[in-house]
Coordinates of C-alpha atoms in Angstrom, one line a residue:
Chain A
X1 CA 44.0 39.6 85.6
X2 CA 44.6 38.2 88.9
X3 CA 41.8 36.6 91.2
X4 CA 42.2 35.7 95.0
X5 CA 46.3 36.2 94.5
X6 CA 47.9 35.1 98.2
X7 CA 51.3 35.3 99.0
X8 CA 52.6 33.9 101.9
X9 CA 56.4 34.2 103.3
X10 CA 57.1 31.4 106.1
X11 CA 53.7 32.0 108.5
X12 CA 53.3 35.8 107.3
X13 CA 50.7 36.7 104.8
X14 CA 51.6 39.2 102.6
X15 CA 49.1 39.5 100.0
X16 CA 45.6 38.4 101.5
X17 CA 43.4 37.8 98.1
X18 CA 43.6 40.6 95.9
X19 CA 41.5 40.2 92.5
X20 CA 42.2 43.0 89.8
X21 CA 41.9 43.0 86.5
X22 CA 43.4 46.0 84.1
X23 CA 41.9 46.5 80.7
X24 CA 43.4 47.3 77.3
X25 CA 45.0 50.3 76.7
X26 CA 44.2 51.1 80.9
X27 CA 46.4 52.7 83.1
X28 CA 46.2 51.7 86.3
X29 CA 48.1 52.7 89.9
X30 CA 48.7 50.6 92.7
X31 CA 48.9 52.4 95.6
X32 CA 49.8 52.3 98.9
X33 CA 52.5 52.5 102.0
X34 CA 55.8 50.9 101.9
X35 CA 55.1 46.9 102.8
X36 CA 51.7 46.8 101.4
X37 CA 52.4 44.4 98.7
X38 CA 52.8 46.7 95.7
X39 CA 56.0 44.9 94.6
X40 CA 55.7 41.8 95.4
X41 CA 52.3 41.8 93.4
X42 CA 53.8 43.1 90.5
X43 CA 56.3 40.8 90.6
X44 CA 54.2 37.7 90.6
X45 CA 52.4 39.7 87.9
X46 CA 55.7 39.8 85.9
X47 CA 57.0 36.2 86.3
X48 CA 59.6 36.8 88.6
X49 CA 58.2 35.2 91.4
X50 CA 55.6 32.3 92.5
X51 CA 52.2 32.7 94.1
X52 CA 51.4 31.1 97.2
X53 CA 47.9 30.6 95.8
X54 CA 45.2 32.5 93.4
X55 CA 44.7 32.5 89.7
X56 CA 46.5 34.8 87.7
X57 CA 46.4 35.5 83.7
X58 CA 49.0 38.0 82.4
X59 CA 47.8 38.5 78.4
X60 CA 46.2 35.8 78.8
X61 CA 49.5 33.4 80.1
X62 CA 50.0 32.3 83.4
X63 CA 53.2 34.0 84.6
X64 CA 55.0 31.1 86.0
X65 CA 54.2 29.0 83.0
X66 CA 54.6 31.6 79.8
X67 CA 55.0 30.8 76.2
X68 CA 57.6 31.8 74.3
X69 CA 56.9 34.6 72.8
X70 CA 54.7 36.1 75.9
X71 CA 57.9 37.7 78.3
X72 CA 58.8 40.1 74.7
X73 CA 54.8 41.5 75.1
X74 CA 55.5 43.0 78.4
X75 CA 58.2 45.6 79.6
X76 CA 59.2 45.6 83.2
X77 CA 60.7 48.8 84.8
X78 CA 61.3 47.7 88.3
X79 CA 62.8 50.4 91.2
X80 CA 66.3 49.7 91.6
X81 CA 68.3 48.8 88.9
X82 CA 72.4 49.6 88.8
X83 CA 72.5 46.3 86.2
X84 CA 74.9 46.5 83.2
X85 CA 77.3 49.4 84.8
X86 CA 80.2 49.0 82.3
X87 CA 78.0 49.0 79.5
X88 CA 77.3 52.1 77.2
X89 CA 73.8 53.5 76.8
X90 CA 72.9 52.8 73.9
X91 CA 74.7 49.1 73.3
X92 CA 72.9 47.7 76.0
X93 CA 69.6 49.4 74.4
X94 CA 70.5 47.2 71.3
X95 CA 71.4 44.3 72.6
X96 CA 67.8 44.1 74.3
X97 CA 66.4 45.1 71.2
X98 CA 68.1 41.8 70.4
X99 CA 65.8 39.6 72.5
X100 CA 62.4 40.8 70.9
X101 CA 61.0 40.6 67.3
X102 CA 59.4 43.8 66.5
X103 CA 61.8 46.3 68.7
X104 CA 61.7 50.1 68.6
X105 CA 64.5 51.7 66.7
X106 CA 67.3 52.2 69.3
X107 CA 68.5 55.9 68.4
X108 CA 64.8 57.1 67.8
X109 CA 63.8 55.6 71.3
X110 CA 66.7 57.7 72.8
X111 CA 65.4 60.8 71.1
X112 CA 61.9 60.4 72.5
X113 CA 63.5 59.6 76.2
X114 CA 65.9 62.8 76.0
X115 CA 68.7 60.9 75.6
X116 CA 70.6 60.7 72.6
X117 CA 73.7 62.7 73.8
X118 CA 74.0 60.0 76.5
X119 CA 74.1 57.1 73.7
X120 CA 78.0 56.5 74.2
X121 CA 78.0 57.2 78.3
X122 CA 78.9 54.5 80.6
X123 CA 75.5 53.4 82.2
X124 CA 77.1 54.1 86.0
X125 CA 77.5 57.6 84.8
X126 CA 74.5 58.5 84.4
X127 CA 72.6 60.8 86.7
X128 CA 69.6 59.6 88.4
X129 CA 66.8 60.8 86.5
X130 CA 68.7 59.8 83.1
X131 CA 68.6 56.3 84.6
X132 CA 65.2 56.0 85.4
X133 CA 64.7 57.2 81.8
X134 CA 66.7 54.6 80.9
X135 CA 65.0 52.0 82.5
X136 CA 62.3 53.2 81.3
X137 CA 63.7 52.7 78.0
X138 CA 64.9 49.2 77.7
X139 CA 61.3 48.3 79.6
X140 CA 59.9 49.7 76.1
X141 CA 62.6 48.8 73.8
X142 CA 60.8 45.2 73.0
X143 CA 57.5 47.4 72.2
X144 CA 55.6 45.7 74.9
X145 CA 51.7 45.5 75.0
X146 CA 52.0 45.8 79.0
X147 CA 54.1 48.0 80.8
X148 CA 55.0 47.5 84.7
X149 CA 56.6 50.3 86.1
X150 CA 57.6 50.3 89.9
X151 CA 57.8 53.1 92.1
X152 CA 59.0 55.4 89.0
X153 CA 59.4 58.8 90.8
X154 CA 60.9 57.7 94.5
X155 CA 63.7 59.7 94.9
X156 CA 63.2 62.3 92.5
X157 CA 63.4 65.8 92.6
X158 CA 60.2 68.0 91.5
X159 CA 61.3 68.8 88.1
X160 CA 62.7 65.4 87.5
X161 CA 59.0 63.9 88.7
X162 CA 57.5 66.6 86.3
X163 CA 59.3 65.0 83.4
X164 CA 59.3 61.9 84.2
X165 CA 55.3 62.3 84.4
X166 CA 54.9 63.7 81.1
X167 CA 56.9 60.6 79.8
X168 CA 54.2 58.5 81.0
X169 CA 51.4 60.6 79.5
X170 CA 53.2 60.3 76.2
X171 CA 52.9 56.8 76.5
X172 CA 50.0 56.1 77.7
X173 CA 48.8 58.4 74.9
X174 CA 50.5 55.6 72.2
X175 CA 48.0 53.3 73.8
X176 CA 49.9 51.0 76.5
X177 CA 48.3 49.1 78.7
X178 CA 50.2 50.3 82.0
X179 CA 50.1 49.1 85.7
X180 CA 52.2 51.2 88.1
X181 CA 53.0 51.1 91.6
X182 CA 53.0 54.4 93.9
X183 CA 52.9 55.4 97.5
X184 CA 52.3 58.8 96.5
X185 CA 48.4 59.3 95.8
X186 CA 48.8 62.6 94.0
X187 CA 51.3 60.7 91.4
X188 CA 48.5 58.2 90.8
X189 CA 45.8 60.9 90.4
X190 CA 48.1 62.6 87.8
X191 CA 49.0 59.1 85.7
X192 CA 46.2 56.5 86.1
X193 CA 42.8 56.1 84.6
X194 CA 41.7 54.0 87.8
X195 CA 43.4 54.0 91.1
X196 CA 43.9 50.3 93.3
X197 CA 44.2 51.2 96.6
X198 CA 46.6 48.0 97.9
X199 CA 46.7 48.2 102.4
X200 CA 48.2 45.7 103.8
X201 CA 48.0 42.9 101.5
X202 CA 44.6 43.7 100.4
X203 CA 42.6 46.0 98.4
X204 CA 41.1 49.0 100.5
X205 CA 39.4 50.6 97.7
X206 CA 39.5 51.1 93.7
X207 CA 38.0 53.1 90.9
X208 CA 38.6 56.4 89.1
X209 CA 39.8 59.0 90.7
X210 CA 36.2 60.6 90.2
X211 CA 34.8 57.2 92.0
X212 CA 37.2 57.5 95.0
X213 CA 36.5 61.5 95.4
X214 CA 32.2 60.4 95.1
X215 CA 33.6 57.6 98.1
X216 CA 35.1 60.6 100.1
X217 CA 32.4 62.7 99.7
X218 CA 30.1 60.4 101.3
X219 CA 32.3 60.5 104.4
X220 CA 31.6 64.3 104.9
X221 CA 30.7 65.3 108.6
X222 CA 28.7 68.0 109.9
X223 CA 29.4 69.2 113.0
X224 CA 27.0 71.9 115.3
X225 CA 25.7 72.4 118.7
X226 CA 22.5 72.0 119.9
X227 CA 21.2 72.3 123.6
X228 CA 25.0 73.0 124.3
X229 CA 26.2 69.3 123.4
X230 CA 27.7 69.0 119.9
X231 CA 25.9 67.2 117.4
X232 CA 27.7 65.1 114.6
X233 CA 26.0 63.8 111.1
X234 CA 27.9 62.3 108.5
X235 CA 26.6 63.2 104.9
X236 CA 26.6 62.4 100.9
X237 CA 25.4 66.0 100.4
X238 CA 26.2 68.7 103.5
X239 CA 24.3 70.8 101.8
X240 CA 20.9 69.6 102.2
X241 CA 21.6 68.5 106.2
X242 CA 22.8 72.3 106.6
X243 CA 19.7 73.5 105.1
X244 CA 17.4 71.6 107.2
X245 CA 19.5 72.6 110.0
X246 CA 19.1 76.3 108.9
X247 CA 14.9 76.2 108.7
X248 CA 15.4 74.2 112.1
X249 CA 17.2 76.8 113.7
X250 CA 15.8 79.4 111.6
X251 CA 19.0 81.5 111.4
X252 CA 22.6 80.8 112.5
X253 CA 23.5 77.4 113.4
X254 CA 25.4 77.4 116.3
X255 CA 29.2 76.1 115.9
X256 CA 29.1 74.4 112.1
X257 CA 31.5 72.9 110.9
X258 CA 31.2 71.3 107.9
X259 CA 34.5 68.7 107.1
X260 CA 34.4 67.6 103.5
X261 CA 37.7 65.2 103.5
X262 CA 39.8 65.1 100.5
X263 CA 40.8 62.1 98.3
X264 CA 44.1 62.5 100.3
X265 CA 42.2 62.0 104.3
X266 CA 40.3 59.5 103.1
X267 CA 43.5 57.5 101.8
X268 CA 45.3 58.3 105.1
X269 CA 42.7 57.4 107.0
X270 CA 42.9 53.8 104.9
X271 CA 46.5 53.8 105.4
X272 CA 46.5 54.3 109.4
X273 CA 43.6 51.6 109.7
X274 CA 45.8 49.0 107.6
X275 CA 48.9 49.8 110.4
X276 CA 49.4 47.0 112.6
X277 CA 48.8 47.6 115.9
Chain B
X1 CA 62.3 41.1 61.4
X2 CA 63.5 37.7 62.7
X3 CA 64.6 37.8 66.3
X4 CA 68.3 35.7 66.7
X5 CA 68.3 32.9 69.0
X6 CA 69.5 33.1 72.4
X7 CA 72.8 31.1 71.5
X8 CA 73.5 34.1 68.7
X9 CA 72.5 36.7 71.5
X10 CA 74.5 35.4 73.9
X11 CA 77.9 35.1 71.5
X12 CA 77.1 39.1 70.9
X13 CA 76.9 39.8 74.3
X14 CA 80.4 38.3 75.2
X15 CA 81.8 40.0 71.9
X16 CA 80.6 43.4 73.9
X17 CA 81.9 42.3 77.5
X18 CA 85.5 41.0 75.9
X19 CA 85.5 44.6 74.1
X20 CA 84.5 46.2 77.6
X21 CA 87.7 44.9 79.1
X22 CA 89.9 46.1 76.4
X23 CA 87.9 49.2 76.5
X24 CA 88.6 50.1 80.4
X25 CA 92.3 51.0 81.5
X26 CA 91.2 49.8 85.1
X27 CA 90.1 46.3 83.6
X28 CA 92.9 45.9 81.1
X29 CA 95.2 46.8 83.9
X30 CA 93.8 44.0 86.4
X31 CA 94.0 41.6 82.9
X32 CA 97.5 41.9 82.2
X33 CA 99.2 42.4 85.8
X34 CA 99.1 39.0 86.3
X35 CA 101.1 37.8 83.2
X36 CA 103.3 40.7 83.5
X37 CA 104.4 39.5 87.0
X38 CA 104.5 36.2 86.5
X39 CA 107.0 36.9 84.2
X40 CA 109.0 39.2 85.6
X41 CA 109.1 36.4 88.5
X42 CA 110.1 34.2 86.2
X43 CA 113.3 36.5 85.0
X44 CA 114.3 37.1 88.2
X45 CA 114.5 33.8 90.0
X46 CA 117.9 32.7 88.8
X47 CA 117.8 29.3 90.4
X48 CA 117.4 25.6 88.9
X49 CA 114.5 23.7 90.2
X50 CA 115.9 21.3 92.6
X51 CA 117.2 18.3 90.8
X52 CA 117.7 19.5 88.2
X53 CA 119.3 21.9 85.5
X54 CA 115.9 23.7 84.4
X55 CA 115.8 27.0 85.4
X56 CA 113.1 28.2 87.8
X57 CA 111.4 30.7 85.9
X58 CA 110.0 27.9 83.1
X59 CA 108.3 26.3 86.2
X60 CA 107.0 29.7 87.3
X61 CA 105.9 31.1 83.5
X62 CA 104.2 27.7 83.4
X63 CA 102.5 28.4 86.8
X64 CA 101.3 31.7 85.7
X65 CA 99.5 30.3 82.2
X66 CA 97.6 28.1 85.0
X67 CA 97.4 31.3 87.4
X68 CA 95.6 32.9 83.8
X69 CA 93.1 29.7 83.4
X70 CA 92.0 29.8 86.9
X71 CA 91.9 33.4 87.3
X72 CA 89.6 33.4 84.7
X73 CA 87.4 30.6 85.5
X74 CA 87.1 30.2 89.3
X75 CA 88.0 33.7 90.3
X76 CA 86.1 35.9 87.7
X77 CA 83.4 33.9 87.7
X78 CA 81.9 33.6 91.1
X79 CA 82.8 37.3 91.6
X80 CA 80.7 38.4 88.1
X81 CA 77.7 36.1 88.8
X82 CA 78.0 37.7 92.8
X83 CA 78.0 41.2 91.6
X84 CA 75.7 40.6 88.5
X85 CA 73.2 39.1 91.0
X86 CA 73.2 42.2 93.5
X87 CA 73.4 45.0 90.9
X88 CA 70.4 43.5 89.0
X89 CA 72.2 42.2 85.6
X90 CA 70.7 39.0 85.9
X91 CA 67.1 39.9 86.6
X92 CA 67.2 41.9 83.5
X93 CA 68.6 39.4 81.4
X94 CA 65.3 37.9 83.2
X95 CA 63.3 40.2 81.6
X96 CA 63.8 38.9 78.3
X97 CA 63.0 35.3 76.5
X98 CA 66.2 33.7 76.6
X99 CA 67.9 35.9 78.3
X100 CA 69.4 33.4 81.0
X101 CA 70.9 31.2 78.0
X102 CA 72.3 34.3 76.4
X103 CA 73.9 35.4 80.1
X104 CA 75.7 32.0 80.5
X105 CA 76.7 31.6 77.0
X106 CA 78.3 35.5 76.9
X107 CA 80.3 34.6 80.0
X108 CA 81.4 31.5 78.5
X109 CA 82.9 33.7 75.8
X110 CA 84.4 36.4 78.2
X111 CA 86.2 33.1 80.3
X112 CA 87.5 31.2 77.0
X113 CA 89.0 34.6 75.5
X114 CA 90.5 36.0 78.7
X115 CA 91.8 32.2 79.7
X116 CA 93.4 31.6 76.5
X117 CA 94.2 35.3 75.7
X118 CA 95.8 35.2 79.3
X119 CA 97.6 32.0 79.0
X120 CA 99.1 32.9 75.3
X121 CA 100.4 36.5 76.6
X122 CA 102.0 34.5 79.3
X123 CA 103.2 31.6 77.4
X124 CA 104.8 34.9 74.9
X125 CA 106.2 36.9 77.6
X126 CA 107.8 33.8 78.6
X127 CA 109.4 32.7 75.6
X128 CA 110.6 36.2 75.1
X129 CA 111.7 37.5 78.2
X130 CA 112.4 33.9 80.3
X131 CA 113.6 32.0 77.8
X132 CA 110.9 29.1 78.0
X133 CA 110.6 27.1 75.2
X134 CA 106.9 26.3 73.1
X135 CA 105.8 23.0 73.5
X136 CA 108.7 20.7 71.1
X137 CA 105.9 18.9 69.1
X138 CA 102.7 18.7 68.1
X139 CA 102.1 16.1 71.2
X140 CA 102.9 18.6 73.6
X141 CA 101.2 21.2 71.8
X142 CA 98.2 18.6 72.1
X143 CA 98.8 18.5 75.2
X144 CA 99.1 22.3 76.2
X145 CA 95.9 22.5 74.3
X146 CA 93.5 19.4 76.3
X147 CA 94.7 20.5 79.3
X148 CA 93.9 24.2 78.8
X149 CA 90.5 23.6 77.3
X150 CA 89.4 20.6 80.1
X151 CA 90.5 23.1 83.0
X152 CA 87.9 25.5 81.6
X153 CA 85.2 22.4 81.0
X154 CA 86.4 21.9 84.4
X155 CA 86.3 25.0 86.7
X156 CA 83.5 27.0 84.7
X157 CA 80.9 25.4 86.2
X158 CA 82.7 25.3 89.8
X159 CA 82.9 28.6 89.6
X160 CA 79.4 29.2 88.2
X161 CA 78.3 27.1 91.1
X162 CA 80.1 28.8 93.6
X163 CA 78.8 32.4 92.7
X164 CA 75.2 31.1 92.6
X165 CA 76.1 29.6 96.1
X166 CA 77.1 33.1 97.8
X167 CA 74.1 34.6 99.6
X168 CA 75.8 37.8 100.1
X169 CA 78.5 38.9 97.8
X170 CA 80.8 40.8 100.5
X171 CA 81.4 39.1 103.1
X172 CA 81.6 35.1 101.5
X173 CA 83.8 36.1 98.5
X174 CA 86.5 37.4 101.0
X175 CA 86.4 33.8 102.7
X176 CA 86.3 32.4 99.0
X177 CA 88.9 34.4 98.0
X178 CA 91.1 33.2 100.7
X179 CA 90.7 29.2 100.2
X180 CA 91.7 30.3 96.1
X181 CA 94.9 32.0 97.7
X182 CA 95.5 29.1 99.5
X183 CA 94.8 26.6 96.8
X184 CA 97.2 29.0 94.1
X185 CA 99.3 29.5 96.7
X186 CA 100.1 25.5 97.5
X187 CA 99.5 24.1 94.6
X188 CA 103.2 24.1 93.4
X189 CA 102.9 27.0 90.9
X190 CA 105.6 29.0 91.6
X191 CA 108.0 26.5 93.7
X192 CA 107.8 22.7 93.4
X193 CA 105.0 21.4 95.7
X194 CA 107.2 18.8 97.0
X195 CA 109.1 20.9 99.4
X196 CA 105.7 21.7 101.3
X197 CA 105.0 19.2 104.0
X198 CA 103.7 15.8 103.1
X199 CA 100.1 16.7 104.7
X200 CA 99.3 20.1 102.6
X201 CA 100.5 18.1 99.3
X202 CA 97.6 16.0 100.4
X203 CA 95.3 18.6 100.7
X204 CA 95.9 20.0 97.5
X205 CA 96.2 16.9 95.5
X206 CA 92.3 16.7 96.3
X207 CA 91.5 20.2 94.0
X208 CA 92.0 20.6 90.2
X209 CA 94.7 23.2 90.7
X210 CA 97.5 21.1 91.2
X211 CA 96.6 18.8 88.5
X212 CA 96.2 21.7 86.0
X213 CA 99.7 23.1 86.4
X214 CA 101.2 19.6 86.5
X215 CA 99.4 19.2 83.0
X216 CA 100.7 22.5 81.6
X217 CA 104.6 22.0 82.9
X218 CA 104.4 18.8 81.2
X219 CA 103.7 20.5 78.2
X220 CA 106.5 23.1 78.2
X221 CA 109.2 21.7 81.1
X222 CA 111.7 19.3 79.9
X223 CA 111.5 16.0 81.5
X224 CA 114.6 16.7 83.6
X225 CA 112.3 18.9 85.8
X226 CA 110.3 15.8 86.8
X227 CA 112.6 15.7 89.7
X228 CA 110.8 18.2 91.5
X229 CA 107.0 16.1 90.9
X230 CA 105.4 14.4 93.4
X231 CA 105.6 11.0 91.3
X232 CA 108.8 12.1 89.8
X233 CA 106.4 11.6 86.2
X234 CA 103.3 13.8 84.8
X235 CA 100.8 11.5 85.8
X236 CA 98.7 12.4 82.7
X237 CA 96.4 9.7 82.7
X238 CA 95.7 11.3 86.5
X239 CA 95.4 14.7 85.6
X240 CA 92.8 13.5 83.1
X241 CA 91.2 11.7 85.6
X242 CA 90.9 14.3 88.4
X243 CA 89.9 17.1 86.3
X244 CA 86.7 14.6 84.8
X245 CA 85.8 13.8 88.0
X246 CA 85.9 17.9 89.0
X247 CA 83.9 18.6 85.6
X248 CA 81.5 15.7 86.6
X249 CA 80.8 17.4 90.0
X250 CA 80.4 21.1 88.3
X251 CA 78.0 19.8 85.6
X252 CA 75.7 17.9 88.0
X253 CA 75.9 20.8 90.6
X254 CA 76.1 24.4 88.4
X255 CA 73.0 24.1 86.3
X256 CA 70.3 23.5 89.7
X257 CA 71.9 26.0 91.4
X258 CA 71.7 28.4 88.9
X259 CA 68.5 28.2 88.2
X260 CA 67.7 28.2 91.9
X261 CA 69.6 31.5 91.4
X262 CA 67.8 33.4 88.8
X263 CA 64.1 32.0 90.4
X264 CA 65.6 33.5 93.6
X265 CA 66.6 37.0 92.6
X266 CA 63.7 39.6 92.3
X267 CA 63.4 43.3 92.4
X268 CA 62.5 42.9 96.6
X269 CA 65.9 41.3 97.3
X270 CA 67.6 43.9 94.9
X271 CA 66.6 46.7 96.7
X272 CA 67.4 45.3 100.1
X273 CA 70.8 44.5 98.5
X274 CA 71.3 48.1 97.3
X275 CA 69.9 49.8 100.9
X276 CA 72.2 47.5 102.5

């Protein structure tokens, strides 16, 4: 989908060639710390704003130069929106709907999105989460084929995050094709079929959640003492250095420590490396 | 099912913002105060414009029908596409194919309704209330009409312009807000311009403001209340002339800028707008 993507404000780089490419029917995370790039990725992925550089195919368009019909075959839920305040719920939904030719029916959409007794409220009078369902809901009013969705959770509180989560799921389980951006990795374990890992303008790391956990594995250290200095191995398997360490010693290893990192260290560890100095 | 063109979307979408006004007490309120105190103005200023025999208050009804037109155009306008910008209305219209025509073409809508709504509520209260008389034929009626419509052909676009100008809604719109004061103020709406100094008539002669309510009086003032005009006449051929040039500037102006606009705008600048 996009292929040595560089972005460059003034004299600072803020994407540094990032290639990705998202399948059909794939959900995929972005993640990564505030300033890493997320948005302004997904926005040059959307349309909404011009690569310094890089080729980039969005359903097979280039985003700065779309056909007609290609902006009504993706959604965009971006991460602050307070647009259309004076409008009801369910007008704007339909006057969206307007813009696309196949849209979703307006008051069944609302049902699905837990909102049908908000149809007549004033859009600034809704409550946070019922926003962000909102927004979620005019980014799939036009029945996209590919969903962006922006930091969807920031600001939420657990049971909101819960819901909003199984949202997702739902859709993802009507086959859209969904990129998502996230700073929190345990969001993207929950939601994405394959994780990006997006540091400072480039990509750290990326694969299932299964492929990143096999990459932190590998990164396991074994710690013990020998001839009273301490003795560090790093390991795919602990198990077999530990072994061999046991028929050394033959009994008790002295000190062992055996650190198998989490998903979660090894991203950290990513995210402190990416911090400028 | 066949998906209406941006032109039919955008017609809709005024049709729901003109209904949002009536809708909201706040907006209605804001709507109508101004033709309610223009003529209350009008009924209480007992004086004749100087000169003459015509009463006051037909000069001051007149200046509120162009108060209604500008109000409309160059004051709604700028502060719409300013707070549409921030809040994210525009980028979503962005979202969509066509959404940008159907934007401009709904506010078009919203400025023609509430101009001419506003200027025909005033023109009524007037009549009613102040005793101003409709234009006396169909040649001021004409009149009344070309002037009203080429103010909007003239300050839509200004005002358009101006809004897409404004980096940052707060702070510019106050300073904007205060040249429009000045210019509504001076213009010789409300008292004849030529008792302001010769240098300030000046100044204002170079906006469309002046002109516009010079156009409108002519329509609806008797000609004994050219005594109070700069010229002493209406100068029609000149307010034709002024306003074309003004429309000229807007229509070679608005349309870059606004597009500058809506490439400019992006979720990033949204958000710093809102933490801000």
């Amino acid at each position: 989908m996009a292929r040595r993507l560089m972005m460059r404000y003034g004299t600072k780089d803020v994407l540094r060639g990032i290639d990705l490419t998202i399948r059909r029917g794939e959900v995929v995370a972005l993640l990564g710390p505030n300033g890493a790039g997320k948005t302004t990725t997904v926005e040059i992925l959307e349309g909404f704003r011009r690569r310094s550089s890089g080729d980039v195919r969005v359903l097979g368009a280039d985003p700065n130069a779309p056909d007609e019909s290609w902006r009504s075959r993706i959604g965009v839920v971006l991460q602050t929106w307070g647009d259309h305040p004076r409008w009801q719920v369910a007008e704007l939904l339909e006057h969206m709907a307007g813009f696309y030719p196949n849209p979703r029916d307006v008051p069944t959409l609302l049902e699905e999105l837990g909102l049908e007794r908000e149809a007549g409220q004033i859009i600034q009078k809704l409550s946070g989460g019922q926003r962000r369902r909102f927004d979620v809901a005019l980014g799939i009013v036009g029945n996209p084929e590919l969903l962006f969705v922006d930091e969807p959770t920031t600001g939420f509180d657990p049971e909101a995050r819960r819901n909003f989560h199984d949202l997702v799921e739902r859709l993802r389980g009507d086959g859209l094709t969904m990129l998502l951006t996230t700073h929190d990795l345990h969001e993207a374990e929950r939601l994405a079929d394959r994780i990006v890992i997006l540091i400072d303008g480039q990509i750290a790391a990326e694969g299932t959640t299964a492929d990143l956990a096999e990459q932190a594995r590998a990164e396991t250290k074994v710690i013990w003492s020998e001839d009273g200095e301490e003795q560090v191995q790093y390991a795919r398997d602990p198990s077999e250095v530990v072994w061999q360490l046991h028929k050394k010693f033959d009994g008790p290893i002295p000190d062992l420590q055996v650190h198998r990192p989490t998903l979660e260290d090894v991203y950290l560890q990513m995210v402190r490396a990416g911090e400028p100095q | 099912m066949t998906t209406p063109s941006a032109f039919v979307n955008g017609l809709r979408r005024g049709r729901r913002e003109v209904v949002q006004v009536l809708r909201s007490p706040k907006e209605l309120f804001n709507f109508l105060s101004t033709p309610v105190l223009m003529v209350v103005l009008g009924l209480f200023v007992r004086v004749d414009i100087p000169g003459s025999d015509v009463g006051m208050g037909h000069l001051i009804v007149a200046g509120g029908i162009t108060t209604m037109i500008a109000q409309a155009s160059i004051l709604v306008v700028p502060q719409a596409l300013a707070v549409e910008k921030e809040d994210g209305t525009l980028l979503r219209m962005r979202t969509v194919s066509g959404g940008m025509t159907a934007y401009l073409v709904g506010k078009t809508c919203v400025v023609v309704v509430t101009a001419v709504g506003g200027a025909l509520l005033t023109l009524a209260g007037g009549v009613l209330f102040v005793g101003t008389d409709l234009p006396r034929d169909l040649a001021h009626w004409g009149t009344f009409a070309w002037v009203i419509l080429l103010s909007l052909v003239t300050l839509t676009p200004l005002g358009a312009a101006l809004g897409a100008l404004l980096p940052n809604p707060r702070g510019s719109l106050a300073l904007m807000m205060l040249i429009m004061l000045f210019l509504l103020g001076f213009s010789g709406l409300y008292f004849p311009v030529t008792v302001l100094p010769g240098f300030v008539q000046a100044i204002v002669s170079i906006f469309p403001l002046k002109w516009i309510g010079q156009g409108i009086r002519s329509s609806l003032l008797p000609d004994a209340a050219l005594a109070a005009e700069t010229a002493q006449s209406w100068q029609l051929m000149l307010v034709f002339v002024v306003l074309a040039v003004w429309a000229a500037v807007g229509f070679v102006i608005a349309p870059g800028m606004l597009r500058r606009m809506s490439r400019r705008e992006s979720g990033t600048r949204l958000k710093k707008a809102v933490a801000s």
